[in-house]
């Protein structure tokens, strides 16, 4: 079968399977299997796939029509312009989470995370529930391009296979970071200038309403924030004071209806200058504050 007919057939199958963006996913998979870019496609849409390509493409189409996420088929997701390996053990990096990284980078650049407000101070970062490592690694990657910044980073997760994925990503991207197996702060005795986290925050009962790609294929332990979705914010906020330097910053990704509750938790636990940031859709997405004992 030629490129054009494959593309059309895949898009039709995806559409009837309820895939959210059937045409786009058909394109991605066709390019993934054949290496044919859009430009090359339009130059010669009648080109036949080789036998091996056809077999591989059919297998990909079958998987995607079964609502297996595109990223689990290709094994990668781009985040902050970097390519991350992903698999069933890690939450697929979301574009919304780039807001968290951007806010962290702004604060680091301004020197806000170091005790004396200078951006050339040694800064220790911690990313709790690191998953693929996408948050920590992209902060280290972009902040690390400022030669005078002196950053080091630790990512932790309860999942060993997630940590292996994060280590693999660090190695592929050529970024130095430490990854520690830990239930939140359990195995992390040190203090940090900045703690970042995109913890599980979906209400347990709401998980069944999520689209199949998320509900069935993102790890449940990366989504489930217990009955009210706030369990991890409670634990992390309560314990962060013992793990932050004076004036250190705690920064969370949040669900769009959690800003008021997370702000209040942080206030109660001694955080000041609490700030809420919105994502590109105009929804509350990030909360951060400063710990000053
Ligand atoms: N933002 C993710 C989603 O919408 C949830 C990630 C999380 O719980 N931290 O599925």
Short mmCIF file of C-alpha atoms and ligand atoms in Angstrom, two decimals:
data_model
loop_
_atom_site.label_atom_id
_atom_site.label_comp_id
_atom_site.label_asym_id
_atom_site.label_seq_id
_atom_site.Cartn_x
_atom_site.Cartn_y
_atom_site.Cartn_z
CA UNK A 1 0.00 0.00 0.00
CA UNK A 2 1.27 3.51 -0.71
CA UNK A 3 1.90 6.31 1.78
CA UNK A 4 -1.33 8.15 1.03
CA UNK A 5 -3.62 5.16 1.44
CA UNK A 6 -1.85 4.15 4.65
CA UNK A 7 -2.25 7.61 6.07
CA UNK A 8 -5.95 7.76 5.23
CA UNK A 9 -6.67 4.30 6.50
CA UNK A 10 -4.85 4.92 9.79
CA UNK A 11 -6.66 8.23 10.34
CA UNK A 12 -10.01 6.53 9.70
CA UNK A 13 -9.24 3.72 12.13
CA UNK A 14 -8.10 6.17 14.79
CA UNK A 15 -11.19 8.28 14.33
CA UNK A 16 -13.55 5.36 14.83
CA UNK A 17 -11.53 4.29 17.88
CA UNK A 18 -12.08 7.76 19.42
CA UNK A 19 -8.40 8.79 19.29
CA UNK A 20 -8.40 12.53 20.11
CA UNK A 21 -6.23 13.66 17.16
CA UNK A 22 -6.58 10.96 14.51
CA UNK A 23 -4.92 12.77 11.59
CA UNK A 24 -1.97 14.01 13.57
CA UNK A 25 -1.27 10.61 15.11
CA UNK A 26 -1.47 8.95 11.68
CA UNK A 27 1.18 11.39 10.44
CA UNK A 28 3.44 10.85 13.43
CA UNK A 29 3.33 7.09 13.12
CA UNK A 30 3.82 7.08 9.37
CA UNK A 31 6.88 9.27 9.79
CA UNK A 32 8.08 7.18 12.73
CA UNK A 33 7.95 3.97 10.69
CA UNK A 34 9.05 5.19 7.25
CA UNK A 35 11.19 8.21 8.11
CA UNK A 36 9.24 10.11 5.43
CA UNK A 37 8.78 13.75 6.46
CA UNK A 38 5.69 15.73 5.51
CA UNK A 39 7.63 17.51 2.77
CA UNK A 40 8.83 14.19 1.32
CA UNK A 41 5.30 12.83 1.56
CA UNK A 42 3.81 15.65 -0.50
CA UNK A 43 6.56 15.24 -3.08
CA UNK A 44 5.60 11.58 -3.60
CA UNK A 45 2.44 10.38 -1.80
CA UNK A 46 2.17 7.33 -4.07
CA UNK A 47 5.42 5.81 -2.89
CA UNK A 48 4.91 2.24 -1.71
CA UNK A 49 5.94 1.11 1.73
CA UNK A 50 8.41 -1.78 1.84
CA UNK A 51 7.09 -5.05 3.21
CA UNK A 52 8.85 -4.49 6.54
CA UNK A 53 7.53 -0.93 6.80
CA UNK A 54 4.00 -2.10 6.06
CA UNK A 55 4.16 -4.75 8.77
CA UNK A 56 5.58 -2.28 11.26
CA UNK A 57 3.03 0.41 10.40
CA UNK A 58 0.11 -2.02 10.67
CA UNK A 59 1.32 -3.03 14.14
CA UNK A 60 1.58 0.62 15.21
CA UNK A 61 -1.90 1.42 13.88
CA UNK A 62 -3.38 -1.52 15.73
CA UNK A 63 -1.78 -0.38 18.98
CA UNK A 64 -2.85 3.24 18.65
CA UNK A 65 -6.41 2.19 17.73
CA UNK A 66 -6.37 0.22 21.01
CA UNK A 67 -5.65 3.62 22.65
CA UNK A 68 -2.07 2.81 23.58
CA UNK A 69 -0.49 6.27 23.81
CA UNK A 70 1.52 7.40 20.82
CA UNK A 71 4.48 7.98 23.14
CA UNK A 72 4.46 4.35 24.31
CA UNK A 73 4.62 3.26 20.67
CA UNK A 74 7.45 5.59 19.69
CA UNK A 75 9.10 5.47 23.15
CA UNK A 76 9.71 9.21 23.26
CA UNK A 77 8.14 12.51 24.21
CA UNK A 78 9.52 15.95 23.63
CA UNK A 79 9.54 18.28 26.63
CA UNK A 80 11.14 21.73 26.76
CA UNK A 81 12.61 21.01 23.34
CA UNK A 82 14.45 17.93 24.63
CA UNK A 83 13.68 14.34 23.75
CA UNK A 84 12.83 12.07 26.70
CA UNK A 85 12.55 8.30 26.66
CA UNK A 86 9.24 7.19 28.14
CA UNK A 87 7.56 3.90 28.97
CA UNK A 88 4.77 2.45 31.07
CA UNK A 89 6.68 3.20 34.29
CA UNK A 90 6.62 7.00 33.96
CA UNK A 91 4.02 9.67 33.44
CA UNK A 92 4.33 10.97 29.88
CA UNK A 93 5.66 14.54 30.17
CA UNK A 94 2.88 17.09 29.58
CA UNK A 95 3.22 20.44 27.91
CA UNK A 96 1.50 22.06 30.93
CA UNK A 97 4.45 21.03 33.06
CA UNK A 98 6.75 23.25 31.01
CA UNK A 99 5.27 26.16 33.00
CA UNK A 100 6.82 24.72 36.16
CA UNK A 101 10.22 24.48 34.49
CA UNK A 102 9.97 27.99 33.07
CA UNK A 103 9.07 29.47 36.47
CA UNK A 104 11.92 27.58 38.16
CA UNK A 105 14.35 28.86 35.54
CA UNK A 106 13.17 32.46 36.03
CA UNK A 107 13.72 32.22 39.79
CA UNK A 108 17.13 30.59 39.41
CA UNK A 109 18.21 33.22 36.92
CA UNK A 110 17.22 36.01 39.25
CA UNK A 111 19.17 34.39 42.09
CA UNK A 112 15.92 34.05 44.05
CA UNK A 113 16.69 30.54 45.25
CA UNK A 114 19.98 31.35 46.95
CA UNK A 115 20.17 32.75 50.43
CA UNK A 116 21.85 36.01 49.44
CA UNK A 117 19.98 36.46 46.15
CA UNK A 118 23.06 35.91 44.00
CA UNK A 119 22.66 33.64 41.01
CA UNK A 120 26.26 32.35 41.13
CA UNK A 121 25.77 30.65 44.51
CA UNK A 122 25.81 26.86 44.69
CA UNK A 123 22.20 25.73 44.37
CA UNK A 124 20.95 22.25 45.23
CA UNK A 125 17.74 21.26 43.49
CA UNK A 126 15.42 18.44 44.45
CA UNK A 127 12.69 17.03 42.22
CA UNK A 128 10.28 14.81 44.15
CA UNK A 129 8.30 12.22 42.14
CA UNK A 130 10.68 12.74 39.25
CA UNK A 131 9.27 10.03 36.93
CA UNK A 132 11.05 10.36 33.57
CA UNK A 133 13.22 13.08 35.12
CA UNK A 134 11.88 15.62 32.64
CA UNK A 135 11.50 18.48 35.16
CA UNK A 136 14.87 18.14 36.87
CA UNK A 137 16.80 17.42 33.70
CA UNK A 138 15.36 20.30 31.71
CA UNK A 139 15.98 22.76 34.57
CA UNK A 140 19.58 21.52 34.84
CA UNK A 141 19.99 21.61 31.07
CA UNK A 142 18.81 25.19 30.57
CA UNK A 143 20.13 26.71 33.80
CA UNK A 144 23.41 24.88 33.22
CA UNK A 145 23.96 26.87 30.04
CA UNK A 146 24.64 29.90 32.22
CA UNK A 147 28.24 29.10 32.92
CA UNK A 148 28.34 31.00 36.19
CA UNK A 149 25.45 29.07 37.70
CA UNK A 150 26.51 26.31 40.02
CA UNK A 151 23.63 23.85 40.16
CA UNK A 152 23.37 20.28 41.27
CA UNK A 153 20.25 18.21 41.19
CA UNK A 154 18.65 15.19 42.80
CA UNK A 155 15.54 13.43 41.58
CA UNK A 156 13.65 10.96 43.72
CA UNK A 157 10.86 8.52 43.09
CA UNK A 158 9.19 5.59 44.80
CA UNK A 159 9.42 3.60 41.56
CA UNK A 160 12.74 1.91 40.73
CA UNK A 161 11.89 1.47 37.04
CA UNK A 162 11.00 5.17 36.85
CA UNK A 163 14.42 6.01 38.28
CA UNK A 164 16.08 3.79 35.70
CA UNK A 165 14.23 5.68 33.00
CA UNK A 166 15.30 9.01 34.51
CA UNK A 167 18.94 7.87 34.69
CA UNK A 168 18.76 6.76 31.07
CA UNK A 169 17.38 10.17 30.10
CA UNK A 170 20.15 11.94 32.00
CA UNK A 171 22.76 9.88 30.23
CA UNK A 172 21.25 10.37 26.77
CA UNK A 173 21.01 14.13 27.31
CA UNK A 174 24.47 14.31 28.84
CA UNK A 175 23.23 15.88 32.09
CA UNK A 176 24.67 15.08 35.50
CA UNK A 177 22.07 14.39 38.16
CA UNK A 178 21.60 12.05 41.09
CA UNK A 179 18.56 9.79 41.28
CA UNK A 180 17.53 8.31 44.61
CA UNK A 181 14.93 5.74 45.49
CA UNK A 182 12.83 7.35 48.19
CA UNK A 183 9.30 7.71 49.48
CA UNK A 184 9.28 11.53 49.27
CA UNK A 185 11.95 12.72 51.76
CA UNK A 186 12.54 9.33 53.41
CA UNK A 187 16.06 8.76 52.02
CA UNK A 188 16.97 12.40 51.48
CA UNK A 189 18.77 13.79 54.50
CA UNK A 190 20.10 16.97 52.90
CA UNK A 191 18.83 20.50 52.46
CA UNK A 192 17.96 22.10 49.16
CA UNK A 193 17.61 25.62 47.81
CA UNK A 194 14.70 24.61 45.63
CA UNK A 195 12.27 21.71 45.80
CA UNK A 196 10.17 21.01 42.72
CA UNK A 197 7.39 18.50 42.34
CA UNK A 198 4.64 17.43 40.00
CA UNK A 199 3.15 14.90 42.42
CA UNK A 200 0.13 12.69 41.76
CA UNK A 201 -2.86 15.01 42.19
CA UNK A 202 -5.94 13.46 40.60
CA UNK A 203 -8.79 12.59 43.00
CA UNK A 204 -9.00 8.80 43.19
CA UNK A 205 -12.64 8.77 42.10
CA UNK A 206 -11.90 10.99 39.08
CA UNK A 207 -9.35 8.62 37.58
CA UNK A 208 -12.00 6.50 35.89
CA UNK A 209 -13.18 9.57 33.93
CA UNK A 210 -9.78 10.22 32.36
CA UNK A 211 -9.17 9.32 28.73
CA UNK A 212 -8.00 5.72 28.19
CA UNK A 213 -4.44 6.75 27.30
CA UNK A 214 -4.05 8.27 30.77
CA UNK A 215 -6.32 5.97 32.79
CA UNK A 216 -4.91 2.72 31.39
CA UNK A 217 -1.34 3.56 30.45
CA UNK A 218 0.07 6.30 32.66
CA UNK A 219 1.18 4.68 35.93
CA UNK A 220 -1.66 4.90 38.44
CA UNK A 221 0.81 5.78 41.18
CA UNK A 222 1.78 8.90 39.21
CA UNK A 223 -1.82 10.12 39.07
CA UNK A 224 -3.61 9.18 42.27
CA UNK A 225 -3.58 11.96 44.85
CA UNK A 226 -5.98 10.11 47.17
CA UNK A 227 -9.60 11.01 47.93
CA UNK A 228 -9.25 14.80 47.63
CA UNK A 229 -6.19 14.81 45.33
CA UNK A 230 -4.13 16.73 47.90
CA UNK A 231 -2.36 13.94 49.82
CA UNK A 232 1.08 14.64 48.35
CA UNK A 233 0.82 18.41 48.71
CA UNK A 234 0.01 17.86 52.39
CA UNK A 235 2.97 15.57 53.03
CA UNK A 236 5.48 17.50 50.96
CA UNK A 237 4.48 20.90 52.33
CA UNK A 238 4.57 19.68 55.92
CA UNK A 239 8.04 18.12 55.52
CA UNK A 240 9.69 20.65 53.21
CA UNK A 241 10.67 23.05 55.98
CA UNK A 242 13.18 20.47 57.28
CA UNK A 243 14.69 20.10 53.81
CA UNK A 244 14.89 23.67 52.55
CA UNK A 245 17.63 26.18 53.11
CA UNK A 246 16.68 29.50 54.64
CA UNK A 247 14.62 31.33 51.97
CA UNK A 248 14.43 28.16 49.89
CA UNK A 249 11.65 27.71 47.39
CA UNK A 250 9.02 25.01 47.14
CA UNK A 251 7.31 24.81 43.76
CA UNK A 252 4.46 22.55 42.72
CA UNK A 253 2.51 21.74 39.63
CA UNK A 254 -1.15 21.62 40.64
CA UNK A 255 -4.48 20.60 39.16
CA UNK A 256 -6.38 23.63 37.85
CA UNK A 257 -8.84 23.68 40.79
CA UNK A 258 -6.26 23.22 43.57
CA UNK A 259 -4.60 26.65 43.83
CA UNK A 260 -6.57 27.88 46.85
CA UNK A 261 -6.06 24.71 48.87
CA UNK A 262 -2.37 24.36 48.07
CA UNK A 263 -1.77 28.06 48.79
CA UNK A 264 -3.44 27.65 52.18
CA UNK A 265 -1.38 24.53 52.99
CA UNK A 266 1.81 26.41 52.21
CA UNK A 267 0.77 29.42 54.27
CA UNK A 268 -0.03 27.23 57.28
CA UNK A 269 3.40 25.59 57.03
CA UNK A 270 5.34 28.85 57.07
CA UNK A 271 5.73 29.73 53.41
CA UNK A 272 5.54 33.34 52.25
CA UNK A 273 5.42 35.17 48.91
CA UNK A 274 3.10 32.43 47.66
CA UNK A 275 2.51 32.84 43.94
CA UNK A 276 0.14 31.09 41.52
CA UNK A 277 0.98 30.87 37.80
CA UNK A 278 -1.34 29.93 34.97
CA UNK A 279 -0.69 27.64 32.01
CA UNK A 280 -1.18 28.57 28.35
CA UNK A 281 -4.86 27.65 28.60
CA UNK A 282 -5.29 30.26 31.37
CA UNK A 283 -5.71 27.62 34.09
CA UNK A 284 -3.91 27.69 37.45
CA UNK A 285 -0.98 25.32 37.05
CA UNK A 286 1.92 26.20 39.36
CA UNK A 287 2.17 27.37 42.97
CA UNK A 288 5.38 28.33 44.70
CA UNK A 289 6.46 29.97 47.89
CA UNK A 290 9.49 30.77 49.99
CA UNK A 291 10.36 29.18 53.30
CA UNK A 292 11.58 31.67 55.88
CA UNK A 293 11.65 30.18 59.34
N1 LIG B 1 -1.58 16.50 34.55
C1 LIG B 1 -1.79 15.09 34.59
C2 LIG B 1 -3.09 14.74 33.90
O1 LIG B 1 -3.83 15.61 33.55
C3 LIG B 1 -1.80 14.59 36.01
C4 LIG B 1 -0.43 14.55 36.53
C5 LIG B 1 -0.39 14.42 38.00
O2 LIG B 1 -1.24 13.84 38.69
N2 LIG B 1 0.64 14.98 38.49
O3 LIG B 1 -3.37 13.59 33.67
#
